[in-house]
Short mmCIF file of C-alpha atoms in Angstrom, two decimals:
data_model
loop_
_atom_site.label_atom_id
_atom_site.label_comp_id
_atom_site.label_asym_id
_atom_site.label_seq_id
_atom_site.Cartn_x
_atom_site.Cartn_y
_atom_site.Cartn_z
CA MET A 1 18.93 42.06 12.53
CA LYS A 2 16.04 39.86 13.72
CA VAL A 3 15.30 36.54 12.08
CA ASP A 4 11.77 35.62 11.18
CA PRO A 5 10.70 32.24 12.74
CA LYS A 6 9.53 31.25 9.86
CA MET A 7 12.77 31.04 8.59
CA ILE A 8 13.84 28.58 11.64
CA VAL A 9 13.24 25.09 10.13
CA VAL A 10 14.05 22.10 12.36
CA THR A 11 14.22 18.59 10.59
CA ASP A 12 15.12 14.72 11.31
CA ALA A 13 19.21 14.88 10.87
CA SER A 14 19.37 11.13 11.51
CA ASP A 15 19.97 9.85 8.09
CA LYS A 16 22.35 12.60 7.39
CA PHE A 17 24.74 13.27 10.35
CA ASP A 18 23.74 10.92 12.84
CA ALA A 19 22.15 13.72 15.00
CA ASP A 20 19.05 14.00 16.69
CA LEU A 21 17.91 17.32 14.75
CA ALA A 22 19.55 19.74 12.79
CA VAL A 23 18.46 23.46 11.77
CA PRO A 24 19.89 24.54 8.30
CA CYS A 25 21.16 27.86 8.24
CA PHE A 26 21.31 28.69 4.75
CA ALA A 27 18.08 31.06 4.73
CA ILE A 28 19.55 33.07 7.54
CA ALA A 29 22.68 33.49 6.19
CA ARG A 30 21.33 34.98 3.00
CA GLN A 31 19.45 37.28 4.56
CA ARG A 32 22.23 38.39 6.69
CA GLY A 33 25.15 38.30 3.75
CA VAL A 34 26.96 36.19 6.12
CA ASP A 35 28.86 32.97 5.75
CA THR A 36 26.69 30.28 6.25
CA GLN A 37 28.80 27.83 7.85
CA GLU A 38 30.55 30.80 10.24
CA LEU A 39 26.76 31.71 11.33
CA ALA A 40 26.37 28.05 12.18
CA SER A 41 29.22 27.55 13.96
CA GLU A 42 28.08 31.21 15.87
CA ALA A 43 24.89 29.47 16.41
CA ALA A 44 25.86 26.42 17.77
CA GLY A 45 28.26 28.24 20.19
CA GLY A 46 25.48 29.71 21.89
CA LEU A 47 23.30 26.48 22.64
CA LYS A 48 24.40 25.55 26.17
CA LEU A 49 21.05 23.99 27.19
CA ASP A 50 21.52 21.24 30.15
CA GLU A 51 19.54 18.78 27.67
CA LEU A 52 21.81 18.97 24.48
CA GLU A 53 24.33 16.35 25.00
CA LYS A 54 26.65 17.93 21.79
CA VAL A 55 26.14 20.49 19.48
CA GLU A 56 28.48 20.94 16.03
CA ALA A 57 28.22 23.26 13.15
CA ILE A 58 28.35 21.18 9.91
CA SER A 59 27.90 21.91 6.42
CA GLY A 60 26.27 25.17 7.24
CA PHE A 61 23.87 22.94 9.85
CA VAL A 62 23.36 23.32 13.45
CA ASN A 63 23.72 19.59 14.09
CA ILE A 64 21.70 18.88 17.52
CA TRP A 65 22.26 15.81 20.11
CA LEU A 66 20.30 15.38 22.80
CA LYS A 67 20.64 13.52 26.30
CA PRO A 68 19.58 10.21 25.68
CA GLN A 69 17.41 10.67 29.17
CA VAL A 70 15.42 13.78 27.24
CA ILE A 71 14.34 11.37 24.41
CA ALA A 72 13.57 8.67 26.86
CA ARG A 73 11.43 11.04 28.91
CA ALA A 74 9.62 12.39 25.64
CA LEU A 75 8.68 8.48 24.69
CA VAL A 76 7.45 8.01 28.23
CA GLU A 77 5.34 11.09 28.20
CA ASP A 78 4.26 10.13 24.42
CA ASN A 79 3.08 6.27 25.33
CA GLN A 80 2.40 6.54 28.97
CA HIS A 81 -0.18 3.57 28.24
CA ILE A 82 1.40 1.18 26.26
CA ASP A 83 -2.12 -0.27 24.68
CA GLU A 84 -2.29 3.16 23.08
CA TYR A 85 0.90 3.11 20.93
CA GLY A 86 0.32 4.18 17.58
CA CYS A 87 -2.66 6.22 18.14
CA ASP A 88 -2.69 9.48 15.85
CA ASN A 89 -5.90 11.86 15.57
CA ASP A 90 -4.26 13.88 12.55
CA GLY A 91 -7.43 12.60 10.21
CA ASP A 92 -10.30 14.10 12.79
CA GLY A 93 -12.48 11.35 11.08
CA GLN A 94 -12.44 12.86 7.71
CA THR A 95 -12.65 9.86 4.84
CA VAL A 96 -10.20 8.95 2.68
CA ILE A 97 -11.20 6.45 -0.31
CA VAL A 98 -8.53 3.83 -1.40
CA ASP A 99 -9.37 2.13 -4.83
CA PHE A 100 -7.34 -0.98 -4.89
CA ILE A 101 -6.99 -4.59 -6.20
CA GLY A 102 -8.70 -4.08 -9.33
CA LEU A 103 -9.44 -7.70 -9.79
CA ASN A 104 -10.68 -8.15 -13.50
CA LEU A 105 -13.03 -11.13 -13.26
CA SER A 106 -12.37 -12.63 -16.52
CA LYS A 107 -8.98 -13.98 -15.01
CA PRO A 108 -7.61 -16.05 -11.96
CA PHE A 109 -5.84 -13.63 -9.42
CA SER A 110 -2.58 -12.90 -10.86
CA VAL A 111 1.21 -11.36 -9.50
CA GLY A 112 -0.48 -8.24 -11.57
CA HIS A 113 -3.05 -8.07 -9.29
CA LEU A 114 -0.31 -8.30 -5.90
CA ARG A 115 1.12 -4.85 -6.29
CA PRO A 116 -2.30 -2.56 -6.22
CA THR A 117 -3.80 -5.11 -3.66
CA VAL A 118 -0.45 -4.91 -1.21
CA GLN A 119 0.31 -1.26 -2.00
CA GLY A 120 -3.34 -0.36 -1.58
CA TRP A 121 -3.66 -2.29 1.42
CA ALA A 122 -0.73 -0.69 3.24
CA LEU A 123 -1.94 2.99 2.44
CA ILE A 124 -5.54 1.85 4.18
CA GLN A 125 -3.42 1.21 7.24
CA LEU A 126 -1.28 4.25 7.02
CA TYR A 127 -4.31 6.81 6.97
CA LYS A 128 -6.08 4.59 9.74
CA ALA A 129 -2.82 4.81 11.91
CA LEU A 130 -3.21 8.60 11.23
CA GLY A 131 -7.04 8.94 12.61
CA PHE A 132 -8.69 9.13 9.04
CA GLU A 133 -11.69 6.82 8.35
CA VAL A 134 -10.67 4.98 5.22
CA VAL A 135 -13.00 2.98 2.60
CA GLY A 136 -11.13 0.16 0.68
CA ASP A 137 -12.80 -0.07 -2.45
CA SER A 138 -11.84 -3.41 -4.71
CA HIS A 139 -13.56 -1.80 -7.83
CA LEU A 140 -13.73 -5.10 -9.29
CA GLY A 141 -13.76 -5.45 -13.41
CA ASP A 142 -16.99 -7.26 -13.68
CA TRP A 143 -18.67 -5.44 -17.07
CA GLY A 144 -17.75 -4.97 -20.49
CA THR A 145 -16.57 -7.34 -23.53
CA PRO A 146 -14.44 -10.02 -21.24
CA PHE A 147 -18.23 -11.17 -20.08
CA GLY A 148 -18.98 -11.68 -23.91
CA MET A 149 -15.84 -13.69 -24.09
CA TRP A 150 -16.63 -15.54 -21.50
CA VAL A 151 -20.02 -16.90 -22.48
CA VAL A 152 -18.67 -17.49 -26.18
CA GLY A 153 -15.67 -19.34 -24.91
CA PHE A 154 -17.81 -21.43 -22.61
CA GLU A 155 -20.18 -22.33 -25.47
CA GLU A 156 -17.17 -22.95 -27.87
CA TRP A 157 -14.38 -24.90 -25.58
CA GLY A 158 -15.91 -25.22 -21.92
CA SER A 159 -17.63 -27.91 -20.26
CA GLU A 160 -20.11 -28.30 -16.90
CA GLU A 161 -17.76 -30.48 -15.41
CA ALA A 162 -14.14 -28.39 -16.11
CA LEU A 163 -16.20 -25.23 -14.79
CA ARG A 164 -16.91 -27.38 -11.49
CA LYS A 165 -13.41 -28.87 -11.19
CA ASP A 166 -11.23 -25.30 -11.73
CA GLY A 167 -13.74 -22.69 -11.37
CA ALA A 168 -11.83 -19.33 -12.18
CA TYR A 169 -9.06 -21.48 -13.79
CA GLU A 170 -11.26 -22.47 -16.36
CA LEU A 171 -12.87 -19.00 -16.55
CA GLY A 172 -9.79 -17.85 -17.44
CA ARG A 173 -8.33 -20.77 -19.53
CA LEU A 174 -11.40 -19.65 -21.64
CA TYR A 175 -10.57 -16.26 -21.74
CA VAL A 176 -6.88 -16.72 -23.33
CA LYS A 177 -8.24 -19.48 -25.80
CA PHE A 178 -10.84 -16.86 -26.93
CA ARG A 179 -8.33 -14.34 -27.24
CA GLU A 180 -6.44 -16.42 -29.10
CA ALA A 181 -8.82 -17.88 -31.44
CA ALA A 182 -10.52 -14.04 -32.03
CA LYS A 183 -7.21 -12.89 -33.94
CA ASP A 184 -8.67 -14.84 -36.90
CA ASN A 185 -12.42 -14.86 -36.04
CA GLU A 186 -14.31 -11.41 -36.28
CA GLU A 187 -17.57 -13.63 -35.95
CA LEU A 188 -16.22 -14.45 -32.36
CA VAL A 189 -15.50 -11.06 -31.45
CA GLU A 190 -19.07 -10.13 -32.82
CA ARG A 191 -20.73 -12.54 -30.76
CA ALA A 192 -18.55 -11.22 -27.43
CA LYS A 193 -20.32 -7.80 -28.05
CA ALA A 194 -23.54 -8.81 -28.44
CA TRP A 195 -23.69 -10.79 -25.43
CA LEU A 196 -22.48 -7.94 -23.61
CA LYS A 197 -25.61 -6.48 -25.29
CA LYS A 198 -27.89 -8.58 -24.15
CA LEU A 199 -26.39 -8.01 -20.42
CA GLU A 200 -27.03 -4.46 -20.90
CA GLN A 201 -30.27 -4.98 -22.17
CA GLY A 202 -31.39 -7.54 -19.24
CA ASP A 203 -31.54 -10.53 -20.75
CA GLU A 204 -32.48 -13.14 -18.93
CA GLN A 205 -29.81 -15.91 -19.90
CA ALA A 206 -27.28 -13.22 -20.28
CA LEU A 207 -27.82 -12.17 -16.50
CA GLU A 208 -27.73 -16.11 -15.59
CA TYR A 209 -24.14 -16.37 -17.20
CA ARG A 210 -22.63 -13.30 -15.59
CA GLN A 211 -24.09 -14.17 -12.09
CA ARG A 212 -22.76 -17.99 -12.69
CA PHE A 213 -19.45 -16.18 -13.87
CA TYR A 214 -19.61 -13.68 -11.05
CA THR A 215 -20.07 -16.28 -8.11
CA ILE A 216 -17.23 -18.20 -9.02
CA SER A 217 -14.56 -15.69 -9.44
CA MET A 218 -15.45 -13.94 -6.34
CA ALA A 219 -15.08 -17.21 -4.57
CA HIS A 220 -11.58 -17.49 -6.02
CA ALA A 221 -10.98 -13.62 -5.18
CA GLU A 222 -12.07 -13.76 -1.43
CA ALA A 223 -9.68 -17.52 -1.39
CA VAL A 224 -6.72 -15.58 -2.40
CA LEU A 225 -7.46 -12.19 -0.27
CA ASN A 226 -7.70 -14.52 2.58
CA ARG A 227 -4.43 -15.89 2.51
CA LEU A 228 -2.96 -12.76 2.09
CA ASP A 229 -5.02 -11.52 4.98
CA VAL A 230 -6.79 -8.40 2.98
CA TYR A 231 -10.25 -7.63 2.74
CA ALA A 232 -12.29 -4.79 0.90
CA ASP A 233 -15.01 -2.54 2.65
CA GLU A 234 -16.71 -2.43 -0.38
CA ASN A 235 -16.73 -4.25 -3.71
CA LEU A 236 -18.18 -1.94 -6.37
CA GLY A 237 -17.62 -3.23 -9.57
CA GLU A 238 -18.36 -1.44 -12.50
CA SER A 239 -21.22 -3.01 -13.07
CA PHE A 240 -22.63 -1.12 -10.29
CA TYR A 241 -22.09 2.09 -11.88
CA VAL A 242 -23.01 1.51 -15.85
CA GLU A 243 -26.88 2.50 -15.46
CA SER A 244 -25.91 5.73 -13.81
CA ALA A 245 -22.73 6.51 -15.80
CA GLN A 246 -25.33 6.34 -18.73
CA LYS A 247 -27.43 8.90 -17.05
CA LEU A 248 -24.12 11.19 -16.44
CA VAL A 249 -23.48 11.16 -20.03
CA ASP A 250 -26.57 11.85 -21.08
CA GLU A 251 -26.73 14.84 -18.74
CA LEU A 252 -23.07 16.25 -19.43
CA ILE A 253 -24.76 16.41 -23.28
CA ALA A 254 -27.73 18.56 -21.77
CA GLU A 255 -25.44 20.78 -19.93
CA GLY A 256 -23.23 21.20 -22.93
CA VAL A 257 -20.18 19.72 -21.12
CA ALA A 258 -19.48 16.68 -23.39
CA LYS A 259 -20.45 16.61 -26.76
CA ARG A 260 -21.80 14.12 -29.02
CA GLN A 261 -19.52 13.14 -32.36
CA HIS A 262 -21.00 12.54 -36.05
CA ASP A 263 -20.49 8.87 -35.19
CA GLY A 264 -22.62 8.76 -32.31
CA SER A 265 -19.75 8.50 -29.82
CA VAL A 266 -19.36 11.05 -27.02
CA ILE A 267 -16.54 12.70 -25.96
CA VAL A 268 -15.14 15.73 -23.17
CA ARG A 269 -12.57 18.23 -24.01
CA LEU A 270 -9.82 18.72 -21.57
CA ASP A 271 -7.84 21.51 -23.28
CA ASP A 272 -8.37 23.66 -20.87
CA PHE A 273 -6.72 21.33 -18.40
CA GLY A 274 -3.74 20.90 -20.67
CA LEU A 275 -4.75 17.46 -21.88
CA ASP A 276 -5.52 17.45 -26.14
CA THR A 277 -6.95 14.33 -25.97
CA PRO A 278 -10.26 14.04 -25.41
CA LEU A 279 -11.75 11.84 -22.90
CA LEU A 280 -14.76 9.23 -24.53
CA LEU A 281 -17.44 8.73 -22.44
CA ARG A 282 -19.51 6.97 -24.84
CA LYS A 283 -18.69 4.55 -27.80
CA SER A 284 -20.58 4.83 -30.88
CA ASP A 285 -22.54 1.77 -30.20
CA GLY A 286 -24.00 3.54 -27.34
CA SER A 287 -21.73 1.50 -24.52
CA VAL A 288 -19.79 3.04 -21.87
CA LEU A 289 -15.99 2.45 -21.10
CA TYR A 290 -13.71 2.63 -18.43
CA ALA A 291 -13.31 6.12 -18.17
CA THR A 292 -17.13 6.58 -18.11
CA THR A 293 -17.49 4.16 -14.92
CA ASP A 294 -14.44 6.08 -12.93
CA LEU A 295 -16.01 9.26 -13.35
CA GLU A 296 -19.67 8.27 -12.21
CA ALA A 297 -17.66 6.27 -9.19
CA ILE A 298 -15.86 9.62 -8.64
CA ARG A 299 -19.70 11.14 -8.62
CA TYR A 300 -20.87 8.33 -6.25
CA ARG A 301 -17.78 8.57 -3.60
CA LYS A 302 -18.21 12.24 -3.69
CA GLN A 303 -21.92 12.16 -2.90
CA ARG A 304 -21.80 9.18 -0.46
CA TRP A 305 -18.36 9.68 1.91
CA ASN A 306 -17.28 13.65 0.64
CA PRO A 307 -13.58 12.30 0.80
CA VAL A 308 -10.79 14.50 1.64
CA LYS A 309 -8.55 11.99 -0.68
CA MET A 310 -9.35 9.22 -3.68
CA ILE A 311 -6.45 7.15 -3.78
CA TYR A 312 -6.04 4.48 -6.65
CA SER A 313 -3.38 2.13 -6.09
CA VAL A 314 -2.96 1.42 -9.78
CA GLY A 315 -0.08 0.24 -11.97
CA ALA A 316 2.32 2.63 -13.99
CA GLU A 317 0.41 1.89 -17.60
CA GLN A 318 -2.70 3.96 -16.50
CA GLN A 319 -1.14 7.24 -15.69
CA PHE A 320 -2.80 9.17 -18.95
CA HIS A 321 -6.11 7.30 -18.09
CA PHE A 322 -6.40 9.08 -14.46
CA LYS A 323 -4.75 12.15 -15.97
CA GLN A 324 -7.82 12.22 -18.02
CA VAL A 325 -10.14 11.07 -15.57
CA PHE A 326 -9.23 13.49 -12.91
CA ALA A 327 -9.07 16.61 -15.22
CA ALA A 328 -13.10 15.42 -16.09
CA ALA A 329 -13.69 15.39 -12.37
CA GLU A 330 -12.18 18.79 -11.61
CA LYS A 331 -14.08 20.09 -14.61
CA LEU A 332 -17.20 18.85 -12.97
CA GLY A 333 -16.45 20.39 -9.67
CA TYR A 334 -15.95 17.18 -8.14
CA GLY A 335 -12.42 18.20 -6.95
CA GLU A 336 -13.82 20.68 -4.33
CA ASN A 337 -12.04 20.17 -0.93
CA THR A 338 -11.29 16.65 -2.59
CA ASP A 339 -7.30 15.24 -4.07
CA PHE A 340 -7.20 13.05 -6.77
CA VAL A 341 -4.18 10.71 -6.41
CA HIS A 342 -3.07 7.92 -8.69
CA ALA A 343 -0.34 5.88 -6.41
CA TRP A 344 1.08 3.83 -9.33
CA PHE A 345 3.76 1.62 -9.08
CA GLY A 346 6.13 -0.30 -11.13
CA THR A 347 5.68 -4.25 -12.82
CA VAL A 348 6.70 -7.48 -11.15
CA ASP A 349 9.48 -9.05 -12.73
CA GLU A 350 11.35 -12.59 -12.71
CA MET A 351 14.50 -14.00 -14.13
CA ILE A 352 13.68 -15.81 -17.28
CA ASP A 353 16.49 -17.56 -18.91
CA GLY A 354 19.42 -15.15 -17.54
CA LYS A 355 17.02 -12.10 -18.65
CA ARG A 356 14.83 -10.20 -16.45
CA GLY A 357 11.48 -9.69 -17.70
CA LYS A 358 7.60 -9.00 -16.30
CA MET A 359 5.77 -11.81 -14.71
CA SER A 360 3.14 -13.13 -17.60
CA SER A 361 0.04 -14.86 -16.27
CA ARG A 362 -0.50 -15.84 -19.84
CA LYS A 363 2.98 -18.08 -19.66
CA ASN A 364 0.96 -19.65 -16.68
CA THR A 365 4.39 -18.23 -14.12
CA ALA A 366 2.14 -15.70 -12.68
CA LEU A 367 -0.58 -17.71 -10.88
CA LEU A 368 -0.80 -15.84 -7.25
CA GLU A 369 -1.73 -18.85 -5.49
CA GLN A 370 0.85 -21.05 -7.12
CA LEU A 371 3.21 -17.97 -5.65
CA LEU A 372 1.98 -18.31 -2.19
CA ASP A 373 2.04 -22.34 -2.20
CA LYS A 374 5.94 -22.04 -3.29
CA ALA A 375 6.76 -19.23 -0.76
CA GLU A 376 5.31 -21.54 1.80
CA ALA A 377 7.00 -24.37 0.72
CA THR A 378 10.19 -22.17 0.93
CA ALA A 379 9.60 -21.12 4.37
CA ARG A 380 8.96 -24.71 5.72
CA GLU A 381 11.93 -25.36 4.15
CA MET A 382 13.81 -22.51 5.73
CA VAL A 383 12.58 -23.49 9.29
CA GLY A 384 13.33 -26.94 8.76
CA ASP A 385 12.71 -29.27 11.95
CA LYS A 386 11.37 -26.58 14.03
CA SER A 387 7.80 -27.24 15.03
CA MET A 388 5.66 -24.16 13.41
CA SER A 389 1.95 -23.84 13.00
CA ASP A 390 0.55 -23.81 9.69
CA GLU A 391 -0.69 -20.21 10.56
CA ASP A 392 2.92 -19.44 11.39
CA ILE A 393 4.51 -20.67 8.17
CA ARG A 394 1.50 -18.67 6.45
CA ARG A 395 2.90 -15.50 8.23
CA ILE A 396 6.50 -16.07 7.52
CA ALA A 397 5.53 -17.11 3.20
CA VAL A 398 2.94 -14.17 3.17
CA GLY A 399 5.29 -11.54 4.61
CA ALA A 400 8.07 -12.63 2.90
CA ILE A 401 6.00 -11.74 -0.40
CA LYS A 402 4.92 -8.68 0.63
CA PHE A 403 8.02 -7.11 2.02
CA ASN A 404 9.59 -7.63 -1.34
CA ASP A 405 7.14 -5.54 -2.97
CA PHE A 406 8.20 -2.88 -0.40
CA ALA A 407 11.81 -3.24 -0.49
CA THR A 408 12.08 -0.55 -2.72
CA PRO A 409 10.28 2.60 -3.82
CA ARG A 410 6.85 2.14 -5.37
CA LYS A 411 7.59 3.13 -8.84
CA THR A 412 10.53 0.87 -8.85
CA ASN A 413 10.08 -2.56 -10.79
CA ILE A 414 10.37 -5.53 -8.25
CA LEU A 415 11.98 -8.87 -8.74
CA PHE A 416 11.10 -11.97 -7.65
CA ASP A 417 14.27 -13.09 -5.78
CA TRP A 418 13.59 -16.07 -3.72
CA ASP A 419 16.79 -16.48 -1.97
CA LYS A 420 16.90 -12.64 -1.13
CA MET A 421 12.91 -12.70 -0.09
CA PHE A 422 13.78 -15.34 2.48
CA ALA A 423 17.33 -14.17 3.71
CA LEU A 424 18.02 -14.54 7.86
CA GLN A 425 20.22 -11.84 7.35
CA GLY A 426 19.16 -9.87 4.79
CA TYR A 427 16.79 -7.04 3.79
CA SER A 428 14.00 -8.94 4.40
CA SER A 429 10.47 -9.70 6.69
CA VAL A 430 12.27 -12.80 8.04
CA TYR A 431 14.93 -10.88 9.59
CA ILE A 432 12.59 -8.36 10.93
CA GLN A 433 9.85 -11.04 12.10
CA TYR A 434 12.82 -12.76 13.83
CA ALA A 435 14.00 -9.63 15.67
CA ALA A 436 10.21 -9.19 16.86
CA VAL A 437 9.94 -13.09 17.82
CA ARG A 438 13.21 -12.49 19.93
CA ALA A 439 12.04 -9.40 22.03
CA GLY A 440 8.31 -10.81 22.17
CA SER A 441 10.35 -14.38 23.61
CA ILE A 442 12.42 -12.31 25.98
CA LEU A 443 9.12 -10.23 27.45
CA GLN A 444 7.70 -13.90 28.20
CA ASP A 445 9.62 -14.36 31.34
CA LEU A 446 9.45 -10.49 32.48
CA PRO A 447 6.91 -8.48 34.31
CA VAL A 448 4.51 -6.27 32.64
CA VAL A 449 5.28 -2.28 33.16
CA ASN A 450 2.32 -0.44 32.41
CA SER A 451 3.92 3.00 32.76
CA LEU A 452 7.00 4.37 34.45
CA GLY A 453 7.47 7.56 36.75
CA GLU A 454 10.51 9.45 37.13
CA LEU A 455 13.20 7.27 36.96
CA ASP A 456 16.99 8.46 37.83
CA TYR A 457 18.23 5.94 34.98
CA GLU A 458 20.65 7.51 32.31
CA TRP A 459 19.67 5.42 29.30
CA ARG A 460 22.85 5.40 27.82
CA GLU A 461 22.93 1.70 26.41
CA GLU A 462 19.13 2.33 25.24
CA ARG A 463 20.16 5.40 23.20
CA ASP A 464 19.92 4.30 19.33
CA LEU A 465 16.74 2.28 20.32
CA LEU A 466 15.17 5.45 21.74
CA ALA A 467 16.52 7.47 18.77
CA GLN A 468 15.27 4.98 16.30
CA LEU A 469 11.66 4.43 18.06
CA SER A 470 11.10 8.42 18.48
CA ARG A 471 11.27 8.50 14.90
CA TYR A 472 8.41 6.78 14.28
CA PRO A 473 5.43 9.13 14.31
CA GLU A 474 7.43 11.12 11.83
CA VAL A 475 7.71 8.13 9.43
CA ILE A 476 4.56 7.67 9.74
CA LYS A 477 3.54 11.12 8.09
CA GLU A 478 6.13 10.88 5.33
CA ALA A 479 5.09 8.13 4.33
CA ALA A 480 1.43 8.89 4.00
CA ALA A 481 2.42 12.43 2.82
CA GLU A 482 4.28 10.85 -0.38
CA TYR A 483 2.01 7.42 -0.74
CA GLU A 484 5.18 5.10 -0.10
CA PRO A 485 4.68 2.38 2.25
CA ASN A 486 8.50 1.56 1.57
CA LYS A 487 9.28 4.31 3.96
CA ILE A 488 7.71 1.75 6.68
CA ALA A 489 9.67 -0.84 5.44
CA ALA A 490 13.06 0.90 5.53
CA TYR A 491 12.46 2.44 9.00
CA VAL A 492 11.18 -1.19 11.04
CA TYR A 493 14.22 -2.92 8.68
CA GLU A 494 16.32 -0.24 10.66
CA LEU A 495 14.98 -0.75 13.78
CA ALA A 496 15.51 -4.82 13.76
CA ARG A 497 18.83 -3.81 13.25
CA THR A 498 19.03 -1.26 15.95
CA TRP A 499 17.69 -3.89 18.16
CA ASN A 500 19.84 -6.51 17.50
CA ARG A 501 22.74 -4.78 18.35
CA TYR A 502 21.43 -3.67 21.51
CA TYR A 503 20.52 -7.27 22.18
CA GLU A 504 24.16 -8.49 21.29
CA THR A 505 25.79 -6.02 24.16
CA THR A 506 23.20 -5.16 26.67
CA ASN A 507 21.23 -7.58 29.54
CA VAL A 508 17.66 -6.96 30.01
CA SER A 509 16.46 -10.10 32.16
CA ASP A 510 19.42 -10.09 34.55
CA THR A 511 18.81 -7.19 35.97
CA GLU A 512 16.60 -5.85 38.72
CA GLY A 513 14.93 -2.38 40.25
CA GLU A 514 15.12 0.76 37.88
CA VAL A 515 17.14 -0.81 35.51
CA LEU A 516 14.61 -3.60 34.99
CA ALA A 517 11.39 -1.34 34.59
CA ALA A 518 13.20 1.19 32.20
CA ARG A 519 14.74 -1.57 29.66
CA THR A 520 11.49 -4.10 29.96
CA TRP A 521 9.41 -0.75 29.63
CA LEU A 522 11.07 0.03 26.65
CA LEU A 523 11.42 -3.33 25.09
CA GLN A 524 7.70 -3.43 25.26
CA LEU A 525 7.47 -0.40 23.21
CA LEU A 526 9.79 -1.94 20.46
CA GLN A 527 7.60 -4.95 20.25
CA LYS A 528 4.42 -2.44 19.98
CA ASN A 529 6.55 -0.63 17.41
CA PHE A 530 7.62 -4.24 15.43
CA VAL A 531 3.98 -5.24 15.39
CA HIS A 532 2.28 -1.45 14.62
CA ALA A 533 4.74 -0.90 11.74
CA LEU A 534 4.50 -4.45 9.83
CA SER A 535 0.54 -4.35 10.38
CA ILE A 536 0.80 -1.05 8.43
CA LEU A 537 2.44 -3.49 5.46
CA GLY A 538 0.04 -6.10 6.09
CA ILE A 539 2.27 -8.27 7.82
CA GLU A 540 1.75 -10.43 11.10
CA VAL A 541 4.81 -11.10 13.47
CA PRO A 542 4.79 -15.38 13.92
CA SER A 543 4.36 -16.63 17.85
CA LYS A 544 7.90 -18.35 17.27
CA MET A 545 10.48 -19.11 14.72
#
């Protein structure tokens, strides 16, 4: 019986069997009506290729170990020019939009903004590594009731002196103060709504307030993002879409897609997408909502960039919101040749009085600048008396915070555990950065090997490193396909472990000839891999540690 070639699947077997490749025999065995393990044994016995080191039939798989020379040859062919490492053209210039950061300008930068920022940045780097054109849009929360809360809060409890001194933190204080006071004072709420209405009508004083508060908030956001070494290509906030979003609602009413309710509000029904709850596009007072500006943002992005994907790096609490928005976008035809993805994630937790709970900016425990300050202080304490530049301290501190975010799959809640984050021997960026610095320090004393010709070298000692390095292109593709930067973190950690084992048993510097050339070239590729993988996570390698 002939076997359909489509039924032959070759997979990476390194995680399960420590082999290089695995061919599952289950589908073929079912087609033939034979025992799976017997078929695997028969197939394994028939493979006698010179380039295979070992073949075994295990649990219905044909597991294949390649000779290290074969793996090395493939790496050399794929990376002839070391400076081109990491290049890939799978994206072929197609555009991907990543909606990330999502800072609400009514509050200072908190840990609540950390995950959408660093997870989104990693997704941007992943798709760039695959050859896509990527646009990172911060999608600022710069509209709505919070503006009115600012104005009323400033009029009631603020001062020019405090605003000059504390900037965004004073605005955040006024926002919290307003929310507390408004619980028992409906008049404050009405005043805030009135100020928002003035802003929508173009009132001069309202516009002055908005510009002033916007300038203060953006200066603060840029300062924090600079410390994280993150930037957005676009900062198109909700305010950018409000006017066109109102026009969109009118168009949908005229087309019969949206329906005006008896109280003046406007909805779009989504029953045909399995959602019983309609999407509210306009409130009874005529104001648009987050959903409306999100929908208009999709239309704008579709018209301007025509992306193949729009990825939203936003927390788990917004899952139903995006189900509605994406369904509405599909209903309006915006989903043609465009995938909508909500790459959501869990919360950031801390231990409080022995109990684990979500960090809260209302308790002043989650201001991101304070956490960055603490991380830098911890990094200084960790390096002790070593002479380290401020920039290297920042790289270690920021790396620890970011890697903690990628240490588990993104849908898992993460815990700020300072000891684990800075562990020299644990699952941490510090461990990986140290391994990368060690490789770099060895290379400083070796001549550059730009390319390798045919070498009569067996690569026995390098086999594990070769196997790990060869996996990297597929890891990038898997991470991008699953919107899961955690896969890059797990990969580069294993790379560091493999390198450390090699370093303990194998000499690089005190060799010569082909051995020196081969090991130096491999070490250069290793260093490139460290830098490239960590850069996807937004982590830099210090100059020394």
